[in-house]
mmCIF file of C-alpha atoms in Angstrom:
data_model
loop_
_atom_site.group_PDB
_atom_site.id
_atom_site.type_symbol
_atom_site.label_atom_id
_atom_site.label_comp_id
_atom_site.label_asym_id
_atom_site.label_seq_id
_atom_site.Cartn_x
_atom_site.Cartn_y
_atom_site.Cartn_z
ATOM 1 C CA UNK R 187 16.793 27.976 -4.348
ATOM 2 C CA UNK R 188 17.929 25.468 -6.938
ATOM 3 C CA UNK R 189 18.659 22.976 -4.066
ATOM 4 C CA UNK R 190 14.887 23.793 -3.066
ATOM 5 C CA UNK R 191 13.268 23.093 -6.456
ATOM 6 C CA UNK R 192 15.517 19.980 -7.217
ATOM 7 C CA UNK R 193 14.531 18.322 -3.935
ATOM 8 C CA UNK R 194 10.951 18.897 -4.577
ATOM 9 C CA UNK R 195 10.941 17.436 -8.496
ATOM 10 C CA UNK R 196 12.767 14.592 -6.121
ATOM 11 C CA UNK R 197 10.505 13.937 -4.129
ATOM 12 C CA UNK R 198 7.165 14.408 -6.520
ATOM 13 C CA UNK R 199 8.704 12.203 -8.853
ATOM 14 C CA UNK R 200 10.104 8.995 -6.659
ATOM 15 C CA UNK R 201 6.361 7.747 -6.219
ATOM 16 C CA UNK R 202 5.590 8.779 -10.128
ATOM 17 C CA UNK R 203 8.800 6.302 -10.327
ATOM 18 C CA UNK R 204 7.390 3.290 -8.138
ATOM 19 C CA UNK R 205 4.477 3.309 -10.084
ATOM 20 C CA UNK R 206 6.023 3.223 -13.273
ATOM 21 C CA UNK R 207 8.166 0.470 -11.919
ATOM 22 C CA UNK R 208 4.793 -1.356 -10.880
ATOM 23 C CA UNK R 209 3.408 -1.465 -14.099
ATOM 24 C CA UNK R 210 5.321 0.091 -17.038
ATOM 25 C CA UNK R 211 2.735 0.858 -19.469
ATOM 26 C CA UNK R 212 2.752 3.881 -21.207
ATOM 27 C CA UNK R 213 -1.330 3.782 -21.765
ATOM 28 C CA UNK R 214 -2.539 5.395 -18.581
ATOM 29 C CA UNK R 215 -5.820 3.586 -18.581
ATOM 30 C CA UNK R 216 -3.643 0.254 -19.021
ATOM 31 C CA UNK R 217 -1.211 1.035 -16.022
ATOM 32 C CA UNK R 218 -4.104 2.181 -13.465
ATOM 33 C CA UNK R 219 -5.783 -1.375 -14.705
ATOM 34 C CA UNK R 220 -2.504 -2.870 -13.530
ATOM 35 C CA UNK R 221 -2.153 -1.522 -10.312
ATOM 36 C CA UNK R 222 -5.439 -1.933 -9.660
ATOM 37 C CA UNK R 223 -4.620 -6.023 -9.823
ATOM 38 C CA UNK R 224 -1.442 -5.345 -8.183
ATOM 39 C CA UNK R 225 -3.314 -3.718 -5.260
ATOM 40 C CA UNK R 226 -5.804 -6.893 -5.424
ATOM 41 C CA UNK R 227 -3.350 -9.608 -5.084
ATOM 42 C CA UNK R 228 -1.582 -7.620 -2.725
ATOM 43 C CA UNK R 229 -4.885 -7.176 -0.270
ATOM 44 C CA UNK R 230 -5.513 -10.889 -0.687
ATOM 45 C CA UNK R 231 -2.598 -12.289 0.123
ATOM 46 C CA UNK R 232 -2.885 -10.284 3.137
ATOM 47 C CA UNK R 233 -6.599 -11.495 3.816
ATOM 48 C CA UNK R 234 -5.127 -15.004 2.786
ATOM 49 C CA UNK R 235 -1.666 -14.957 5.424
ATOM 50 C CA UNK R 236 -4.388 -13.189 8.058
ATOM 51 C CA UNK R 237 -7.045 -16.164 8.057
ATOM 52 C CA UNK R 238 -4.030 -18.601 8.195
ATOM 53 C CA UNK R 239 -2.647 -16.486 11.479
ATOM 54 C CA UNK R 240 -6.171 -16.625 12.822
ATOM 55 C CA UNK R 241 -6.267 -20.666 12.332
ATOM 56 C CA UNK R 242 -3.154 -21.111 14.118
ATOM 57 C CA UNK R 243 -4.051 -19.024 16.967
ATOM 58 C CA UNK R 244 -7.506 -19.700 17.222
ATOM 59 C CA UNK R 245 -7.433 -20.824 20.766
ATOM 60 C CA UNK R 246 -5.819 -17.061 21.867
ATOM 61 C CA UNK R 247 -8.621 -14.927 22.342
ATOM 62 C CA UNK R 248 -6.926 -11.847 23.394
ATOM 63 C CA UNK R 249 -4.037 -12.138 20.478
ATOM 64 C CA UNK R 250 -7.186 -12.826 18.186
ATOM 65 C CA UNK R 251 -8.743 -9.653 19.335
ATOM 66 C CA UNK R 252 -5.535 -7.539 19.247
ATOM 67 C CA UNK R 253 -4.392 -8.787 15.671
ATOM 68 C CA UNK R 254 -8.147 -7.149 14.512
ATOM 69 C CA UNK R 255 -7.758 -4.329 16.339
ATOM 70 C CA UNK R 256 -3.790 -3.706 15.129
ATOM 71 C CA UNK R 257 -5.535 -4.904 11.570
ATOM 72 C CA UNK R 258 -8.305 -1.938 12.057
ATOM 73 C CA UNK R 259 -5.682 0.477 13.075
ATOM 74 C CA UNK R 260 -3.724 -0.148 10.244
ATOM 75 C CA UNK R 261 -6.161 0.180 7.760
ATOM 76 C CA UNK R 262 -7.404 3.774 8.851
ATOM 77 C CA UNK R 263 -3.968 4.642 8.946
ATOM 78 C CA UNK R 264 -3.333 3.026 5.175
ATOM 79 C CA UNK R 265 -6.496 4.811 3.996
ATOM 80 C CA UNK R 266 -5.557 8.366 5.501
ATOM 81 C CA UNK R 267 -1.670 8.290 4.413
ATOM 82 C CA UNK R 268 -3.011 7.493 0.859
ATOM 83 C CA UNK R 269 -5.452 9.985 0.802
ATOM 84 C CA UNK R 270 -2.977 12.355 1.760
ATOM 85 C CA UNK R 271 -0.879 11.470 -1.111
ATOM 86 C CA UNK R 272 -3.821 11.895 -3.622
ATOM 87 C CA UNK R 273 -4.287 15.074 -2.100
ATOM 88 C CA UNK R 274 -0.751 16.091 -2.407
ATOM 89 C CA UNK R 275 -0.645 14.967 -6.042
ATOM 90 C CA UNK R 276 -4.349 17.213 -7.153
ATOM 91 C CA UNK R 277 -4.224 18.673 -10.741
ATOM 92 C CA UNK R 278 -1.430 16.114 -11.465
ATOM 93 C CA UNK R 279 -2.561 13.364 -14.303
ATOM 94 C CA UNK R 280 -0.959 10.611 -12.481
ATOM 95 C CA UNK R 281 -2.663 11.099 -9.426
ATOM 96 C CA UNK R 282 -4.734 7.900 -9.532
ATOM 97 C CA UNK R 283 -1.598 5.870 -10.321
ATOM 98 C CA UNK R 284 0.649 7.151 -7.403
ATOM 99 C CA UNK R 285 -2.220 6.652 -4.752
ATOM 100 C CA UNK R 286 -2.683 3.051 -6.073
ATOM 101 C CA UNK R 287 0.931 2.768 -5.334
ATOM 102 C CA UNK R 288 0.762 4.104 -2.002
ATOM 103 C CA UNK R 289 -1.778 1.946 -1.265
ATOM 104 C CA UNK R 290 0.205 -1.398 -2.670
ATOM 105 C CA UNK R 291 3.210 -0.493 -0.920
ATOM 106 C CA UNK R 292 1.765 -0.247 2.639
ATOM 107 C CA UNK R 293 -0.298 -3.415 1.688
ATOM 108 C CA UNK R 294 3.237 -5.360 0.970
ATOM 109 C CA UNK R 295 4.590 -3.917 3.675
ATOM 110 C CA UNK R 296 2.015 -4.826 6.237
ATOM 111 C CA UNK R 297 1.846 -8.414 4.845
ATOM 112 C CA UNK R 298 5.953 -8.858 5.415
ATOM 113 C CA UNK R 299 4.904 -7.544 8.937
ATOM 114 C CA UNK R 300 2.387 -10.022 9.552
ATOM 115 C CA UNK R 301 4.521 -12.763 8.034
ATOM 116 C CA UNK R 302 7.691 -12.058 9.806
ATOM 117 C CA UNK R 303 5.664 -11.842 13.260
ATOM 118 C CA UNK R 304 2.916 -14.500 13.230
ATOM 119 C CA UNK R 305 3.929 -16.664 10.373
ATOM 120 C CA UNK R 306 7.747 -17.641 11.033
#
């Protein structure tokens, strides 16, 4: 049972973690303020490394149309994981924070995607 209880504080308190890591303010107003520009220049370097993918490919229609559909995809699957962790974290005070997280983590992640695989 104590296995059980430590493994959940675990695992409720690595994304509390990563978003105090983000932006270590101790004002809660402050640090949601922070991710919130975090998320930002996260989403547009993405929109910044996508328009550059769509310049150099701008003569290949059908990778053109896949890259917006794969960009699409993505994006209802960022929105849904990330309101599944705001769900998961309800009644919890740092519930803003840790979906902001969420959301700049699978931003970063998708841009190192697109930059390993259409920029290099």
């Amino acid at each position: 049972m104590k296995k059980i209880i430590l493994f959940s504080l675990f695992v409720l308190l690595t994304p509390l973690a990563q978003a105090q890591s983000l932006c270590p303010m101790t004002n809660a107003d402050a640090m949601q303020a922070c991710l919130d520009e975090k998320l930002q220049s996260a989403i547009d370097e993405m929109v910044s490394d996508l328009t550059m993918i769509k310049q150099r490919h701008a003569e290949n229609d059908a990778l053109l149309k896949s890259l917006e559909l794969s960009q699409q995809t993505w994006d209802a699957y960022r929105k849904t994981q990330c309101l599944n962790v705001y769900q998961t974290w309800q009644k919890n005070a740092q519930q803003q924070a840790v979906t902001a997280s969420c959301a700049i983590e699978l931003t970063r992640q998708r841009n190192q995607f697109l930059q390993d695989y259409y920029l290099k």
